[in-house]
Coordinates of C-alpha atoms and ligand atoms in Angstrom, one line a residue:
X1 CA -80.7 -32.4 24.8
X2 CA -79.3 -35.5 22.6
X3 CA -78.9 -34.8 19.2
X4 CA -79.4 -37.6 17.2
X5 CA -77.1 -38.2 14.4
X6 CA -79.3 -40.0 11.1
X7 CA -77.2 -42.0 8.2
X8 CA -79.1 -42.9 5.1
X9 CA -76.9 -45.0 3.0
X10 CA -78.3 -45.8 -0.7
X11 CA -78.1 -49.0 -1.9
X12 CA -78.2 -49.0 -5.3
X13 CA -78.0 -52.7 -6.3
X14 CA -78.8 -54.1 -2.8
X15 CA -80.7 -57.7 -3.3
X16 CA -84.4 -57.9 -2.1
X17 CA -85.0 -61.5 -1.8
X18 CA -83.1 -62.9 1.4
X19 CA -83.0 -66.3 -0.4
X20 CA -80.8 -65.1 -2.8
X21 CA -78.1 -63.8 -0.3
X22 CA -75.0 -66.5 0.0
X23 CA -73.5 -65.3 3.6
X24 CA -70.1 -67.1 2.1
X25 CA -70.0 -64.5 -0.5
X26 CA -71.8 -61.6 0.6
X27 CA -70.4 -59.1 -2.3
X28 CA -71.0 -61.4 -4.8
X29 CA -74.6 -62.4 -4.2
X30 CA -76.2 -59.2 -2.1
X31 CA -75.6 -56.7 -4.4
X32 CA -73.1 -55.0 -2.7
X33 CA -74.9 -55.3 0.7
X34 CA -71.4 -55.7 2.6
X35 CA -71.2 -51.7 1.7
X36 CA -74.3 -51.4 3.8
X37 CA -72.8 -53.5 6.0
X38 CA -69.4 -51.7 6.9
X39 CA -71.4 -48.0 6.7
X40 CA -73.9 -49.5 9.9
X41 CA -70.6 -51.0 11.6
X42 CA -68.7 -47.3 10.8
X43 CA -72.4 -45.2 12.3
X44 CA -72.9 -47.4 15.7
X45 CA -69.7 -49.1 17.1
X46 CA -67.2 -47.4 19.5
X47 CA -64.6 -49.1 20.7
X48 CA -66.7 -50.8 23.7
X49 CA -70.1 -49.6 23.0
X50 CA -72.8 -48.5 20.6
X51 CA -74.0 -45.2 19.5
X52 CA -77.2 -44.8 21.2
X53 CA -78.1 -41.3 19.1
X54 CA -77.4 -43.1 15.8
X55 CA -80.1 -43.9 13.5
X56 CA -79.4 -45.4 10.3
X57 CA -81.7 -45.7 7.0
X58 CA -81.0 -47.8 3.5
X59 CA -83.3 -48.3 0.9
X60 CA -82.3 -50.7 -1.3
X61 CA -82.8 -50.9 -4.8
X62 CA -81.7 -54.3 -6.3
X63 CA -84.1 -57.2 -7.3
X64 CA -86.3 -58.8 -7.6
X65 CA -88.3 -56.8 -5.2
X66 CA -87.4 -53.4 -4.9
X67 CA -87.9 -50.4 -3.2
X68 CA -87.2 -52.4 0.7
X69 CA -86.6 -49.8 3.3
X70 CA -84.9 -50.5 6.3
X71 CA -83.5 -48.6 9.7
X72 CA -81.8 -49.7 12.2
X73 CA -82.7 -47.2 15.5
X74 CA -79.4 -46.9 18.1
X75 CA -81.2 -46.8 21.3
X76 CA -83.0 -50.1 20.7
X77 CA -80.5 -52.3 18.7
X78 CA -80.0 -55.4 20.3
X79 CA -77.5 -58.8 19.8
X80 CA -76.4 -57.7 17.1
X81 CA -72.3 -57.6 16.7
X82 CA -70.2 -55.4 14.3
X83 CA -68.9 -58.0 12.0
X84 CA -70.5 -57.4 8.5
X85 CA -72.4 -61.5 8.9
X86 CA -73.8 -60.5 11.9
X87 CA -75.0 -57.3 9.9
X88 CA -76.1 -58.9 7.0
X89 CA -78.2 -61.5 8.8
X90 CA -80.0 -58.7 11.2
X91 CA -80.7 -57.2 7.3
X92 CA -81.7 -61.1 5.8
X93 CA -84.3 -61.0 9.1
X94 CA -85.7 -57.7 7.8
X95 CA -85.8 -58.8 4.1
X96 CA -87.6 -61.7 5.3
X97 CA -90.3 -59.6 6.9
X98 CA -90.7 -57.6 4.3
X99 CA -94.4 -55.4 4.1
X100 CA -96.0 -52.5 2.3
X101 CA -96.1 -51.3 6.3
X102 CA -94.0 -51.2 8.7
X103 CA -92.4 -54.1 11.3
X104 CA -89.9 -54.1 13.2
X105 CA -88.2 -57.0 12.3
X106 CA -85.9 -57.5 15.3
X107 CA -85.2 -55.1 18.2
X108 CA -84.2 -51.7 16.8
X109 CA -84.5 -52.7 12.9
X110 CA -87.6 -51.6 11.1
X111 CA -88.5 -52.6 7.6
X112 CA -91.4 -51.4 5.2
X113 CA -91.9 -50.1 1.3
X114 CA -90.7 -46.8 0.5
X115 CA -89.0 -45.2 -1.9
X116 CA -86.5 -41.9 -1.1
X117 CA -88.9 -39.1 -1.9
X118 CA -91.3 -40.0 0.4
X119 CA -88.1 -41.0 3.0
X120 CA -87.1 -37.5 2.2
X121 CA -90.7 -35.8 2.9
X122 CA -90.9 -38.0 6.2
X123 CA -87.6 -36.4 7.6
X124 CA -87.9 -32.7 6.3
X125 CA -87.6 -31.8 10.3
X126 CA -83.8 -32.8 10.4
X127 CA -81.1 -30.4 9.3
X128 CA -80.4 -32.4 5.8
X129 CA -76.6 -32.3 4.7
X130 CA -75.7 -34.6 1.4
X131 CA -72.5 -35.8 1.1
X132 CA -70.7 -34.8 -2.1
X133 CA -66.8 -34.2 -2.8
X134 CA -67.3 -31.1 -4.6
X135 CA -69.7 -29.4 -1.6
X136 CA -68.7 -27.1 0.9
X137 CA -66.0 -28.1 2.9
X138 CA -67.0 -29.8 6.3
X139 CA -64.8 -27.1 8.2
X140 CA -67.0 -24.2 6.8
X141 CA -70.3 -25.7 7.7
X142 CA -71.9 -24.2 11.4
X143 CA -73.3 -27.4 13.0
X144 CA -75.6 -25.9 15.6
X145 CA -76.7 -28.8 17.3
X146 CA -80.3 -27.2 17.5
X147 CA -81.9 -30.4 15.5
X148 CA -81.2 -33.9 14.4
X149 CA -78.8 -34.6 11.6
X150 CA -79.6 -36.3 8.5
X151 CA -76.4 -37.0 6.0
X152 CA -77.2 -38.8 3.0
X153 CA -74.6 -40.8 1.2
X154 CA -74.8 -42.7 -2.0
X155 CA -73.2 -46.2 -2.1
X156 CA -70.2 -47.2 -4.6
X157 CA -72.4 -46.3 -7.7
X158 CA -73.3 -42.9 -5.8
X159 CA -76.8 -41.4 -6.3
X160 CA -78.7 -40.5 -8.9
X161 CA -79.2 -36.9 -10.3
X162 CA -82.6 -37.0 -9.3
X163 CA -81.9 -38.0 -5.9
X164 CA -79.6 -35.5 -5.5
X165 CA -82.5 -32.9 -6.8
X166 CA -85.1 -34.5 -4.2
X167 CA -82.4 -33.7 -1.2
X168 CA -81.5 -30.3 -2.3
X169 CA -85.6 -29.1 -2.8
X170 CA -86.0 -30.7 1.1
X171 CA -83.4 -28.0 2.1
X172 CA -80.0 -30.3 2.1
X173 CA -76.5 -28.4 1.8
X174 CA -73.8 -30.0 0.0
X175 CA -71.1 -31.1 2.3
X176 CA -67.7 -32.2 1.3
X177 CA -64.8 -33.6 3.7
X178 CA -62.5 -33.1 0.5
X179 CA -61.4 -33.5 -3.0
X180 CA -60.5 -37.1 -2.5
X181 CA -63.2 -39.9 -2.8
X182 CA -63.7 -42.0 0.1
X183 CA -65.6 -44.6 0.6
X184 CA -69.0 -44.0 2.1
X185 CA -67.9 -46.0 5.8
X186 CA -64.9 -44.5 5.9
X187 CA -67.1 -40.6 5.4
X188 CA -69.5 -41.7 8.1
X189 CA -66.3 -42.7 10.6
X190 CA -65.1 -39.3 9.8
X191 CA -68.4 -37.4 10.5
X192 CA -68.9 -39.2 13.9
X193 CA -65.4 -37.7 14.8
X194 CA -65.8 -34.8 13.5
X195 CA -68.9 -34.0 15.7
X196 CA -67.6 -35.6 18.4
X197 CA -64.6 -33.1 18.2
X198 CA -66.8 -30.3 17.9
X199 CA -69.7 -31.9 21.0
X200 CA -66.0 -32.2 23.5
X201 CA -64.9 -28.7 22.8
X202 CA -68.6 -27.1 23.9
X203 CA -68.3 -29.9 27.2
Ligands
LIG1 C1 -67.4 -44.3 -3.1 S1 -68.1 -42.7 -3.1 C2 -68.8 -42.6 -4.7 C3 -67.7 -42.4 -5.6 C4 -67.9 -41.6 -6.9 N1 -68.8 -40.4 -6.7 C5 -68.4 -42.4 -8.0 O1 -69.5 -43.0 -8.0 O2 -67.7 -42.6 -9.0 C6 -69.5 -43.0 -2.1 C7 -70.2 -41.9 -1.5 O3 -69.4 -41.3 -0.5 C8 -69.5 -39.9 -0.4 N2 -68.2 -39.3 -0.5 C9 -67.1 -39.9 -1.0 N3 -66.1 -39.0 -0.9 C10 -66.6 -37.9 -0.4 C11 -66.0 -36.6 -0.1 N4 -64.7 -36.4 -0.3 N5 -66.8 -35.7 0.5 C12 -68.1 -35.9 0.7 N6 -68.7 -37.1 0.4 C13 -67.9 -38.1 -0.1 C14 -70.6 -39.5 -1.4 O4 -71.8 -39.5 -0.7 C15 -70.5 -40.7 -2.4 O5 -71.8 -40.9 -3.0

């Protein structure tokens, strides 16, 4: 059975409007989106391949349009590179397509309107960890590989209280891979290797 490893990656500031997006100068005009960017780069790529049991989830936040959900599904992603443009184009397609219901705006990226509580109440079937450096250390935690993972991350600005409420009622545990901050690609690369470690010593 594949386990399927879920990333949702807030972005707090991230700029609904593809027109506004200048791909020369991606952090200055997306809101941040190049954070988005580097997090999907740091859940799919391998070396020579993508992560087919990867999903990963954003909502972002920014204006002038905001709540724009969008996920980008593993097994179905296709032509699309690991360089943050290539990213942030697949994400100015999905902007572009932009409906109260969902479309999937190229192969393997969907788009829609939703906000996080009802993201949370859709995915209430995965086991829910949310990242945070004061939660319980990573070695601690017993990942059973009985269902899908969903970590939640919050961008540079982190998440909100709230947010963090929502995720804890839905069942999440804290989960900390130290006293350090990190930034949030550089946790996801860590969590991919860390259950890859843990999936090659049950092989
Ligand atoms: C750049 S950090 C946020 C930094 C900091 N909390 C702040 O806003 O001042 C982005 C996200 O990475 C995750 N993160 C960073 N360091 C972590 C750690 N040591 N353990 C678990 N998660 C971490 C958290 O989800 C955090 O919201």
């Amino acid at each position: 059975m594949t386990t399927f490893r879920h990333f949702y990656v807030k972005s707090t500031k991230g700029v609904t409007d593809a027109k506004k997006i200048n791909l020369k100068d991606i952090p200055g005009t997306s809101g941040r989106l190049d954070i988005i960017a580097r997090s999907i780069n740091a859940a799919f790529w391998l070396s020579n391949n993508i992560r087919r049991n990867v999903v990963f989830h954003t909502i972002l936040h920014g204006m002038p349009d905001p709540p724009v959900y969008i996920r980008f599904e593993g097994e179905k992603m296709r032509k699309i590179s690991p360089d943050e443009r290539s990213i942030i184009l697949f994400i100015l397609k999905a902007l572009e397509r932009t409906r109260e219901n969902e479309v999937e705006s190229t192969p393997g990226v969907f788009v829609s309107r939703k906000n996080f509580e009802k993201f949370i109440e859709e995915n209430r079937d995965k086991k829910i960890y949310l990242l945070m450096e004061d939660g319980k250390p990573m070695k601690s935690i017993n990942f059973k590989n009985e269902r899908d993972y969903l970590f939640i991350l919050g961008d540079n600005l982190d998440l909100s209280e709230e947010e963090k409420q929502i995720a804890i009622e839905a069942g999440a545990t804290p989960v900390s891979i130290g006293k350090t901050s990190y930034l949030t690609s550089h946790c996801i690369v860590v969590i991919n290797w860390y259950l890859d470690m843990l999936e090659r010593e049950v092989e």
